CSV table of N, CA and C in Angstrom, one decimal:
chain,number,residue,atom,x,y,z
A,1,UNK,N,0.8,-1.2,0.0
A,1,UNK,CA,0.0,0.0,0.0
A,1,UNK,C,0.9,1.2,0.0
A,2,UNK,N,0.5,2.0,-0.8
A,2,UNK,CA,1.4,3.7,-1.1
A,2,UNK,C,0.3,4.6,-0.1
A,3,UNK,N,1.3,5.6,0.2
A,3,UNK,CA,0.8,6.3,1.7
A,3,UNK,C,1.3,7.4,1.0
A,4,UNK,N,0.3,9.2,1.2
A,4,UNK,CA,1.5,10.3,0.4
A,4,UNK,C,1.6,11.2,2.0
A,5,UNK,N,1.7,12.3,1.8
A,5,UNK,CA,2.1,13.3,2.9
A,5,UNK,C,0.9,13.5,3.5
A,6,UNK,N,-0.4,13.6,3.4
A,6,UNK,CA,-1.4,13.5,4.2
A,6,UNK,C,-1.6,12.6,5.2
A,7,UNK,N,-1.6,11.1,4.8
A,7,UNK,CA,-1.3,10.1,5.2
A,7,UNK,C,-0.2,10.1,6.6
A,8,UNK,N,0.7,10.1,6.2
A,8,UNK,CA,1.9,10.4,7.2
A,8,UNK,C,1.9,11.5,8.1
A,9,UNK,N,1.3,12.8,7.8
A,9,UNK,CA,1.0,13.7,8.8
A,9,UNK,C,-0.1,13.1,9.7
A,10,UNK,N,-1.0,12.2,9.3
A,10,UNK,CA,-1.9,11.6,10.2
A,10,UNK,C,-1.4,10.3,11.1
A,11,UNK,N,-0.5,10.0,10.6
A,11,UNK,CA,0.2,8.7,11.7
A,11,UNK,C,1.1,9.2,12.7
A,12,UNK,N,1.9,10.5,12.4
A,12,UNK,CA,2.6,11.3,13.1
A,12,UNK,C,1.5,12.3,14.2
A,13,UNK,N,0.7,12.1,13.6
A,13,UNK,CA,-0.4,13.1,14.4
A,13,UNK,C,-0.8,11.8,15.7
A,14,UNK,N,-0.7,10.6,15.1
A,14,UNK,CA,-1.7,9.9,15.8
A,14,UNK,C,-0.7,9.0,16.4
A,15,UNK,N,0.6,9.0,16.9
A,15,UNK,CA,1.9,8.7,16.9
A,15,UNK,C,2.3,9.5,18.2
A,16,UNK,N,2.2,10.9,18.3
A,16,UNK,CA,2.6,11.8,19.5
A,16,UNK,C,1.3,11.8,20.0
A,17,UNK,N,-0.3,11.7,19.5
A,17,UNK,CA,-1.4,11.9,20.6
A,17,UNK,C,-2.7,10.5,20.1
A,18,UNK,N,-1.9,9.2,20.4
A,18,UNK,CA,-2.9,8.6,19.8
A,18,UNK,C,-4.8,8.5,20.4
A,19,UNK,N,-4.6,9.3,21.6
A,19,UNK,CA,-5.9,9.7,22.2
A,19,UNK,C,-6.4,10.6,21.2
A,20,UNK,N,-6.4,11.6,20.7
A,20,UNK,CA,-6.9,12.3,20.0
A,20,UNK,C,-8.3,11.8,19.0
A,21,UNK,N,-9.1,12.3,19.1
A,21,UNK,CA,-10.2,11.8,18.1
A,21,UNK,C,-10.2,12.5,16.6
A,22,UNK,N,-11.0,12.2,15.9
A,22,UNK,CA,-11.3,12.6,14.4
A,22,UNK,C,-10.9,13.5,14.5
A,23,UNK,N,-12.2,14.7,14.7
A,23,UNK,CA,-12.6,15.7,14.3
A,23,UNK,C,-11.3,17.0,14.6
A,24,UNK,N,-10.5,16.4,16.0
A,24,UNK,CA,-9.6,17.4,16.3
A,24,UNK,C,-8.7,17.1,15.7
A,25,UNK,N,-8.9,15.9,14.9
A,25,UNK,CA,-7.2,15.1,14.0
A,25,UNK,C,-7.5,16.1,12.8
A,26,UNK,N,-8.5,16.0,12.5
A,26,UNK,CA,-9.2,16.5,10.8
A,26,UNK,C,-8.8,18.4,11.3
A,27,UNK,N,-8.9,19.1,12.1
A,27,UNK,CA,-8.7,20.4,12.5
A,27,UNK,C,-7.0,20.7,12.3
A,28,UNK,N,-6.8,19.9,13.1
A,28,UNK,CA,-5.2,20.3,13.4
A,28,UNK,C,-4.2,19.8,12.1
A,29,UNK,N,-5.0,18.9,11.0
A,29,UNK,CA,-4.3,18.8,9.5
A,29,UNK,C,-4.8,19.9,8.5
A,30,UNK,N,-5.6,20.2,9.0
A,30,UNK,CA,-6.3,21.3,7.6
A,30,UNK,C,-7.4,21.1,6.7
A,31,UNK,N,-8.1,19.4,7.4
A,31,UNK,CA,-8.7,19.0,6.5
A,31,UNK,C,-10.1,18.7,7.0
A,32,UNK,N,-11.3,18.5,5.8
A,32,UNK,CA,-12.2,18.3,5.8
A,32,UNK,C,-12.3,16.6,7.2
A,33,UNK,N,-12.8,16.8,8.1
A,33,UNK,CA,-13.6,15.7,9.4
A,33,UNK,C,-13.5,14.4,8.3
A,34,UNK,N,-14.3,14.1,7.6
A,34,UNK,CA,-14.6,12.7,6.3
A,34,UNK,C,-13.3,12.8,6.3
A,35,UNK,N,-12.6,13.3,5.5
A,35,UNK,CA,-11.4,13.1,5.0
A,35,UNK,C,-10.7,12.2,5.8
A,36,UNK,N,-9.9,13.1,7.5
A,36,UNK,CA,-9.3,12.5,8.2
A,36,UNK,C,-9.8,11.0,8.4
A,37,UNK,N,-11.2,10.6,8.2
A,37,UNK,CA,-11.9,9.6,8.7
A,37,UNK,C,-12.0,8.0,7.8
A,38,UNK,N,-11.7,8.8,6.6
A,38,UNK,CA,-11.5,7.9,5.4
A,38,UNK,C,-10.3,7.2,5.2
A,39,UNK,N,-9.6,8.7,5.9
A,39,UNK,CA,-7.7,8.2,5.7
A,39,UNK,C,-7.3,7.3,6.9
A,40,UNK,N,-8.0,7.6,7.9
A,40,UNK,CA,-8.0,6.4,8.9
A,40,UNK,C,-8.2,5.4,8.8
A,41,UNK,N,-9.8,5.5,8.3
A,41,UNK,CA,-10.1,4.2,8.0
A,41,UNK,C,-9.0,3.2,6.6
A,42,UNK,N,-9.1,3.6,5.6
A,42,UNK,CA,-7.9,3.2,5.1
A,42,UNK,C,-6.4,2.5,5.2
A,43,UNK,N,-6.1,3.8,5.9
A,43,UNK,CA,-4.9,2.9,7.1
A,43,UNK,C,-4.9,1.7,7.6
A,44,UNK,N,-6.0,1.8,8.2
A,44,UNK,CA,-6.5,0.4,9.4
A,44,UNK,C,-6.6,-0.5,8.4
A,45,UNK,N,-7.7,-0.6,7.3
A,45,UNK,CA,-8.1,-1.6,6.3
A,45,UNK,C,-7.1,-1.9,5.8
A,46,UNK,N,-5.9,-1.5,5.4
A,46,UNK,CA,-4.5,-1.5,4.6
A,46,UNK,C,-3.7,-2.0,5.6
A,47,UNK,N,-4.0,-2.6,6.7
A,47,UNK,CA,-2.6,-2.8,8.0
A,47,UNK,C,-1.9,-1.9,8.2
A,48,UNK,N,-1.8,-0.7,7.9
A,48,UNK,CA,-0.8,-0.1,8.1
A,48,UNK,C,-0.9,0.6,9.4
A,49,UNK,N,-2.0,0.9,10.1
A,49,UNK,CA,-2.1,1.1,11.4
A,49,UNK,C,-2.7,-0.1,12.1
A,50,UNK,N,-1.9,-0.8,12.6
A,50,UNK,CA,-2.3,-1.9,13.3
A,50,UNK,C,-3.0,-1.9,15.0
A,51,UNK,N,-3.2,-0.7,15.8
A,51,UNK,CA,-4.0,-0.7,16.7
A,51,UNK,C,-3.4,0.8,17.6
A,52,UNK,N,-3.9,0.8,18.6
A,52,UNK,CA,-4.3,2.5,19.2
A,52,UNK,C,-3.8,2.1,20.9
A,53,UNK,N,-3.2,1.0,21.0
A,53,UNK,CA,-3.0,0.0,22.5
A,53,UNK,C,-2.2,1.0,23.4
A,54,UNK,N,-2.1,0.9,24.0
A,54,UNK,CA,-0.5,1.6,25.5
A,54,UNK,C,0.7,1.2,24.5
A,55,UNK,N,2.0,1.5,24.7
A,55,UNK,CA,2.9,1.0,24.8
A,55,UNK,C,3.5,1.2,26.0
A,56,UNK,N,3.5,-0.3,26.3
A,56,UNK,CA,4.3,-0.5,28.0
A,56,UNK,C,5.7,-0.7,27.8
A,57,UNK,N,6.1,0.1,28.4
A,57,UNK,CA,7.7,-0.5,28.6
A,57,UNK,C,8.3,-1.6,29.6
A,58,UNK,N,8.3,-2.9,29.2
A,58,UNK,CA,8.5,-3.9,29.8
A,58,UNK,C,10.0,-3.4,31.7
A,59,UNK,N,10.7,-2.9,31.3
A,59,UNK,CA,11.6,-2.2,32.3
A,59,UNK,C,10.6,-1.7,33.6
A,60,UNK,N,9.8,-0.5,33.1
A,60,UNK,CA,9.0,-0.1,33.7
A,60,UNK,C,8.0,-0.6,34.8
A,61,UNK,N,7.6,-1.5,34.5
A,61,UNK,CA,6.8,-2.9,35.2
A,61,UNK,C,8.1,-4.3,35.8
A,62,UNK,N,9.4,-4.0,36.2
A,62,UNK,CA,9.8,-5.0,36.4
A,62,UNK,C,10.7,-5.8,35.6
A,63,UNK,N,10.9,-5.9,34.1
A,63,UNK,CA,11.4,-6.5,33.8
A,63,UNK,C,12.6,-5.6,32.6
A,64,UNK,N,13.6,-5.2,33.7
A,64,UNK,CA,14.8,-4.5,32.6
A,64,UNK,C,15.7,-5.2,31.6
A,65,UNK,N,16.0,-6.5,31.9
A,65,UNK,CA,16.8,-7.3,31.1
A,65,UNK,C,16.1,-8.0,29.7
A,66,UNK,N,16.4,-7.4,28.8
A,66,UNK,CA,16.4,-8.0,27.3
A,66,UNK,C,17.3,-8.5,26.4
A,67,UNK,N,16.9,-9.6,26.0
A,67,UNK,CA,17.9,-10.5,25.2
A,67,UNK,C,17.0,-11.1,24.0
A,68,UNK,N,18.0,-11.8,23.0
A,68,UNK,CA,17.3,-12.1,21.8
A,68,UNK,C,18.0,-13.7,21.7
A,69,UNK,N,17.0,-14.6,21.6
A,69,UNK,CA,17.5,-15.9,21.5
A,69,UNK,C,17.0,-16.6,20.1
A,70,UNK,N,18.1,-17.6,19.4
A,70,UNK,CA,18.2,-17.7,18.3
A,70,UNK,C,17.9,-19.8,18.5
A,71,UNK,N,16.9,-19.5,18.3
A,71,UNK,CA,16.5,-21.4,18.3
A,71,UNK,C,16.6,-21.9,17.1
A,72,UNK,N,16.9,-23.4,17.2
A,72,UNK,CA,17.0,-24.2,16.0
A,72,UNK,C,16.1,-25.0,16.2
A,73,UNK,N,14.8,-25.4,15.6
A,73,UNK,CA,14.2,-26.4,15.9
A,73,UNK,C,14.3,-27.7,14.9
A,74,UNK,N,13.2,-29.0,15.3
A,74,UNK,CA,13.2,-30.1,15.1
A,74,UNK,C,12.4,-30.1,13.7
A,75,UNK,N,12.9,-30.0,12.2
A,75,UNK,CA,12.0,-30.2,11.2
A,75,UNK,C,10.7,-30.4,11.6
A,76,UNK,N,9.1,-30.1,11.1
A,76,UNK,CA,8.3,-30.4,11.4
A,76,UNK,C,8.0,-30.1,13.0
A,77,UNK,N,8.5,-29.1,13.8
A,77,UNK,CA,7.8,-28.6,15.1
A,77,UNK,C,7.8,-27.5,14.8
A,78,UNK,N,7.5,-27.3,14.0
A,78,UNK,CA,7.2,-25.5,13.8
A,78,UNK,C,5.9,-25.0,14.6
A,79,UNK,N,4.6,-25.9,14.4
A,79,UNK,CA,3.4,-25.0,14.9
A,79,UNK,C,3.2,-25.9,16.6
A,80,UNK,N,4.0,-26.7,16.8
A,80,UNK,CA,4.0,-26.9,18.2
A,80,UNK,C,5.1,-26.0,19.2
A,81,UNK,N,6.4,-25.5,18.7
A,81,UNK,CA,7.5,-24.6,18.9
A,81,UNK,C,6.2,-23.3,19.4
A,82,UNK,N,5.9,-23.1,18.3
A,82,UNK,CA,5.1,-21.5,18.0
A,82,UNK,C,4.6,-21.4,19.6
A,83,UNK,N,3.3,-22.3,19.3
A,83,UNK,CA,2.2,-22.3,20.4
A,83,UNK,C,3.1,-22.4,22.2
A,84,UNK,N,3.8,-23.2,22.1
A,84,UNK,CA,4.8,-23.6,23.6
A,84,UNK,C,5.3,-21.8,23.9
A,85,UNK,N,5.9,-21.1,22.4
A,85,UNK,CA,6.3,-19.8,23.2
A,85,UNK,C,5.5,-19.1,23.0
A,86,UNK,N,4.4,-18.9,22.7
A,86,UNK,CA,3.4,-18.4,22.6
A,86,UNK,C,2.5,-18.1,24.2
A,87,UNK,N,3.2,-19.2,25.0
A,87,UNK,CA,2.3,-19.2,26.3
A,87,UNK,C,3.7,-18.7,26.9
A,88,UNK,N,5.0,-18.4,26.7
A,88,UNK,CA,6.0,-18.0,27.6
A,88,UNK,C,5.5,-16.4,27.6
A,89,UNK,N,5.2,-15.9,29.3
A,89,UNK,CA,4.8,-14.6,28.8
A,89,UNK,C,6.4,-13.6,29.0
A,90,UNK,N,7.7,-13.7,29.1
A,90,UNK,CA,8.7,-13.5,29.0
A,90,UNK,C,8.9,-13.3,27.6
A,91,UNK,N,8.3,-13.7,26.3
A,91,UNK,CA,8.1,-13.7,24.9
A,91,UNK,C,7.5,-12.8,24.4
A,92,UNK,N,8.6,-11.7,23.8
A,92,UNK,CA,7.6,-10.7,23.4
A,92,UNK,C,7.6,-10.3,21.9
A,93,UNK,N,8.4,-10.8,21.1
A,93,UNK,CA,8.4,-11.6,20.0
A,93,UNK,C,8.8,-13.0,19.4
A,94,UNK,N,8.2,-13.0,18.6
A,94,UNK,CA,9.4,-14.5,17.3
A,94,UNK,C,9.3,-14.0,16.8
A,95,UNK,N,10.2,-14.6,15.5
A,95,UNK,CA,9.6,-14.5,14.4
A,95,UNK,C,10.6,-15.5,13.4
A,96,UNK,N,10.6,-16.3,12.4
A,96,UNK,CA,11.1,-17.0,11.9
A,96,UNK,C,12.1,-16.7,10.8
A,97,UNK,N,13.5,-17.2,10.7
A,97,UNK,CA,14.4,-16.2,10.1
A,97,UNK,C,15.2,-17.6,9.3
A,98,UNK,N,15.9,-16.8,8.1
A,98,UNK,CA,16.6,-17.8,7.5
A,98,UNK,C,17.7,-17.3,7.9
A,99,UNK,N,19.1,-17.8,7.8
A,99,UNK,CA,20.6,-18.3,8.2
A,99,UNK,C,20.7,-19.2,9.2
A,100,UNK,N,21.4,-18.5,10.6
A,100,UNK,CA,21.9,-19.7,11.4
A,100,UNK,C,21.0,-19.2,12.2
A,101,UNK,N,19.9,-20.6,12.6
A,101,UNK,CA,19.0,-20.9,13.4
A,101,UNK,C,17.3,-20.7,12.8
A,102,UNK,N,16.7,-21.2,13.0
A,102,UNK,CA,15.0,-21.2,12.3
A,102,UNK,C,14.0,-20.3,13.1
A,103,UNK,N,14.3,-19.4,14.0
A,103,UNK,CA,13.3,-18.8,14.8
A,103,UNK,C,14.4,-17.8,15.8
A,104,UNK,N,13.9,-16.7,15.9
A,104,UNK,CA,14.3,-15.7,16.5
A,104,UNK,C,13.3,-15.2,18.0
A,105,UNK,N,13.8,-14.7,19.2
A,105,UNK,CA,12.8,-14.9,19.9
A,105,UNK,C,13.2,-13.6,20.5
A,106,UNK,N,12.6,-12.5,21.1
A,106,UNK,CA,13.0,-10.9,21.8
A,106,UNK,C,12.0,-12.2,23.4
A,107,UNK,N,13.1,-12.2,24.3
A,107,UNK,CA,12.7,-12.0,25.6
A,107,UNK,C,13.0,-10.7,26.7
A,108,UNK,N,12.4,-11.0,27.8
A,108,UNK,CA,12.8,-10.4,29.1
A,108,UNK,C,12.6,-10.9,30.1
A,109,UNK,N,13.5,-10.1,31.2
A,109,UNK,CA,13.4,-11.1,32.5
A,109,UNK,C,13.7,-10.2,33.7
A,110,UNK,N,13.4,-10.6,34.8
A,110,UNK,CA,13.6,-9.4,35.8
A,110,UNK,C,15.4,-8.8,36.7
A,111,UNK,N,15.9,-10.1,36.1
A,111,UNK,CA,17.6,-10.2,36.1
A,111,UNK,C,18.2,-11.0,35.1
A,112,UNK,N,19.6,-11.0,35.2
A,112,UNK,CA,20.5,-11.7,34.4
A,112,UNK,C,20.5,-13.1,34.9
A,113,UNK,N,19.9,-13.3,36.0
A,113,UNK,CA,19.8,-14.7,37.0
A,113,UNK,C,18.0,-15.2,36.5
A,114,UNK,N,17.4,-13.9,36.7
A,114,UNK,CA,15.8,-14.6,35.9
A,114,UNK,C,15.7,-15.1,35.0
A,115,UNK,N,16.9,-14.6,34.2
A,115,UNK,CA,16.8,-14.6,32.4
A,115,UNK,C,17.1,-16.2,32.3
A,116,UNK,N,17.6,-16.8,33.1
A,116,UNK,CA,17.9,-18.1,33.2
A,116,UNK,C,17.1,-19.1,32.7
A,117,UNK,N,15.9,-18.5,34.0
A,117,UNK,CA,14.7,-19.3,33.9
A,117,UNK,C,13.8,-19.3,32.9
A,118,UNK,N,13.7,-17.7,32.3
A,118,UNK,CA,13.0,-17.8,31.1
A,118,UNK,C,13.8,-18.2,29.9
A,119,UNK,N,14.4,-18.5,29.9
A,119,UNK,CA,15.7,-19.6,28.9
A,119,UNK,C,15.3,-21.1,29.2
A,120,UNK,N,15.4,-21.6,30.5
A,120,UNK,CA,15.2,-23.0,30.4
A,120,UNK,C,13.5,-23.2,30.2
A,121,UNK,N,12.7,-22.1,30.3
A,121,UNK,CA,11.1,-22.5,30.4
A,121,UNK,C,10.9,-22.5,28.5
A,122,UNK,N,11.9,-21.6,27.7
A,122,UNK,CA,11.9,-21.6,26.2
A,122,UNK,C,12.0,-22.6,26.1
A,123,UNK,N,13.3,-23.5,26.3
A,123,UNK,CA,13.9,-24.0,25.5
A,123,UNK,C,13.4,-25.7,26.3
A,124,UNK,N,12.5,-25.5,27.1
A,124,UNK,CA,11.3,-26.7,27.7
A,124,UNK,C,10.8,-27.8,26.8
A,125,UNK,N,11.1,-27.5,25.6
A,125,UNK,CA,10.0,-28.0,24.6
A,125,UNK,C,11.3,-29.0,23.7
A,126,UNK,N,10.9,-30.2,23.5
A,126,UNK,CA,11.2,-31.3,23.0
A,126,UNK,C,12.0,-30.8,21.1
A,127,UNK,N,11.2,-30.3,20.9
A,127,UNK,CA,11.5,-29.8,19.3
A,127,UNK,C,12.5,-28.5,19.3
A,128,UNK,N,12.8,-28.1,20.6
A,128,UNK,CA,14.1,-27.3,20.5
A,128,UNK,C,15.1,-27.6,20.4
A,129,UNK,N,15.9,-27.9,19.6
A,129,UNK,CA,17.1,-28.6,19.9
A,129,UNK,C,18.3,-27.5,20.3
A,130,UNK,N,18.5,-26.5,20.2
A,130,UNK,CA,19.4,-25.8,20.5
A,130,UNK,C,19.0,-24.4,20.5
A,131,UNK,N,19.9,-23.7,21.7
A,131,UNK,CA,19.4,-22.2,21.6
A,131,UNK,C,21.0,-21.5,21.7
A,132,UNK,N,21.1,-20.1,21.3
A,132,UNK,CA,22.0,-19.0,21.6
A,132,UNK,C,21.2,-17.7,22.1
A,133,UNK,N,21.2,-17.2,23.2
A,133,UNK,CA,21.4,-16.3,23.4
A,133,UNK,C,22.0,-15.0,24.1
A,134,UNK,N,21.7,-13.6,23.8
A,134,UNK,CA,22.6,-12.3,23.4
A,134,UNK,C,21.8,-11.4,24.2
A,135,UNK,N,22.4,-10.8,25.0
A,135,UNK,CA,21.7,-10.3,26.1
A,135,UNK,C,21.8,-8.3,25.5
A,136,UNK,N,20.9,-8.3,25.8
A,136,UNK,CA,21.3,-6.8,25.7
A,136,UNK,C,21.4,-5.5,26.4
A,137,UNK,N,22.2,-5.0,26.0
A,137,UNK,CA,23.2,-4.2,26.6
A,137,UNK,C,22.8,-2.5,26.8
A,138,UNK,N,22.6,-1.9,25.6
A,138,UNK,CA,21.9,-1.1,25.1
A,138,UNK,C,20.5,-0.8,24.3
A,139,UNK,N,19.8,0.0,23.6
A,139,UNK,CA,19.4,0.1,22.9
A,139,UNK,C,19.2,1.5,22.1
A,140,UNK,N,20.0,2.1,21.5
A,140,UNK,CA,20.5,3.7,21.4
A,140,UNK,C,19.5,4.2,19.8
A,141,UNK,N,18.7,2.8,19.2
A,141,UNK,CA,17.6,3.0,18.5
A,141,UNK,C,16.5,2.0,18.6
A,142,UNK,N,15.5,2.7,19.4
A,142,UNK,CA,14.2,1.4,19.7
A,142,UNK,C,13.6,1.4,18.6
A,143,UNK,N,12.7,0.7,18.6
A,143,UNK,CA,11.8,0.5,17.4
A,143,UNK,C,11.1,1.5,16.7
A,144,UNK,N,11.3,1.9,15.7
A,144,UNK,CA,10.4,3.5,15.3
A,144,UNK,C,10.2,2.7,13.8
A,145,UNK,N,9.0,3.9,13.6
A,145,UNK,CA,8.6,3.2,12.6
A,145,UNK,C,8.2,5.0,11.4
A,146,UNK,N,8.3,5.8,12.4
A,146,UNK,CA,8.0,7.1,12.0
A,146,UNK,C,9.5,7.3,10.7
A,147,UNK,N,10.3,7.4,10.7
A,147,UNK,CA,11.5,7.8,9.7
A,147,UNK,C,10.9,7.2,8.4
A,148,UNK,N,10.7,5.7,8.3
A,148,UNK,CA,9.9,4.9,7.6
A,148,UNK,C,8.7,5.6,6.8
A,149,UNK,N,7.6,5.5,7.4
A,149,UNK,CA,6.8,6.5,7.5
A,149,UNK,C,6.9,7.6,6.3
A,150,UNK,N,7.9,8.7,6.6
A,150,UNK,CA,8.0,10.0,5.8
A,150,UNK,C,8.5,9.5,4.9
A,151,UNK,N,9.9,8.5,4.6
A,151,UNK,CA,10.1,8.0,3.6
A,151,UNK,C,9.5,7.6,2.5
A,152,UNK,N,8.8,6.5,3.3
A,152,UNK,CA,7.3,6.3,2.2
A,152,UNK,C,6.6,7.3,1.4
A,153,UNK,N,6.7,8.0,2.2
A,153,UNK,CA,5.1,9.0,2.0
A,153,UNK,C,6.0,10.3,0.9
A,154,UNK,N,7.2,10.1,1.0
A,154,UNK,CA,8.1,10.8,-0.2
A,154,UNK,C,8.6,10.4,-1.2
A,155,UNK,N,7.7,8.8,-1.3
A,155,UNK,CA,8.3,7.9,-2.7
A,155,UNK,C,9.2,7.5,-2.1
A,156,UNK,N,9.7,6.8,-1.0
A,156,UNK,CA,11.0,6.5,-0.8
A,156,UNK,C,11.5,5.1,-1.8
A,157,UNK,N,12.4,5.1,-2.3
A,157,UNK,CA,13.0,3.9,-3.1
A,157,UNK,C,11.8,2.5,-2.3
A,158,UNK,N,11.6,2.0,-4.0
A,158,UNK,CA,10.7,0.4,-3.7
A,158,UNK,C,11.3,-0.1,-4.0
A,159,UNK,N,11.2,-1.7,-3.9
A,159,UNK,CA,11.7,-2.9,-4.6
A,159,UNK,C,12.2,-2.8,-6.4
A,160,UNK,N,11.1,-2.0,-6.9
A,160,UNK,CA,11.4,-2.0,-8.4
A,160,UNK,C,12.3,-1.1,-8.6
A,161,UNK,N,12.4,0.0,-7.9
A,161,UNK,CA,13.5,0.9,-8.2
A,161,UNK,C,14.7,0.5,-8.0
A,162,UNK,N,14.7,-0.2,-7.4
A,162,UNK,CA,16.4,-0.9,-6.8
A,162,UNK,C,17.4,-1.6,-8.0
């Protein structure tokens, strides 16, 4: 889905005050109420805004230590793997990756001694055969998605232009 500058003023809009409703989103862009409303809706229907939730900062509630573990699983445990970390709530992503190892995992833990346990409760499961993980240290660029965003919305280089 292609997104232009209107678009992107409205995720940025809705990015620094995602409380905000329509009609004050539709004022403070310049634009007709429907408009903002269409372009929202759009968004949503297109994935491109995937929900309006909190972001919690896992540190904040207890748990400062994050690490990323690199599992290898057993051919054929893929959708039993899934569901096993699916119930780890120390799991705050996967996602499945090609080179060395088949599944990528973002945890946290409430120490470098907790992180233990949420290691041996991962790696609990019969179809794991091996894990590495990398603790982390810093993070001096969290997840943004806003740079992206204007890019887009400026034609940024596609696939075919490459």
């Amino acid at each position: 889905m292609t997104i232009d500058a209107l678009d992107a003023r409205l995720i940025e809009l809705l990015a620094r005050e995602p409380r905000i409703g329509v009609l004050e989103a539709s004022r403070r862009l310049g634009v007709a109420r429907g408009t903002a409303q269409a372009r929202l809706e759009k968004l949503r229907a297109g994935g491109v805004i995937r929900g309006f939730g909190p972001e919690v900062d896992p540190a904040a509630i207890g748990f400062p230590v994050t690490a990323f573990a690199t599992l290898e699983i057993k051919q054929g445990q893929g959708d039993e793997v899934r569901r096993h970390l699916a119930g780890v709530p120390e799991v705050l992503e996967l996602h499945t990756i090609t080179g060395e190892g088949d599944m990528l995992c973002r945890l946290v833990a409430r120490s470098n001694a907790d992180l233990q346990r949420v290691i041996d409760r991962v790696v609990g499961l019969e179809g794991i055969v091996r894990s590495s993980t990398a603790i982390v240290m810093e993070n001096p660029v969290p997840l943004r998605t806003l740079p992206l965003v204007r890019h887009a919305a400026a034609g940024g280089a596609t696939e075919r232009d490459s």
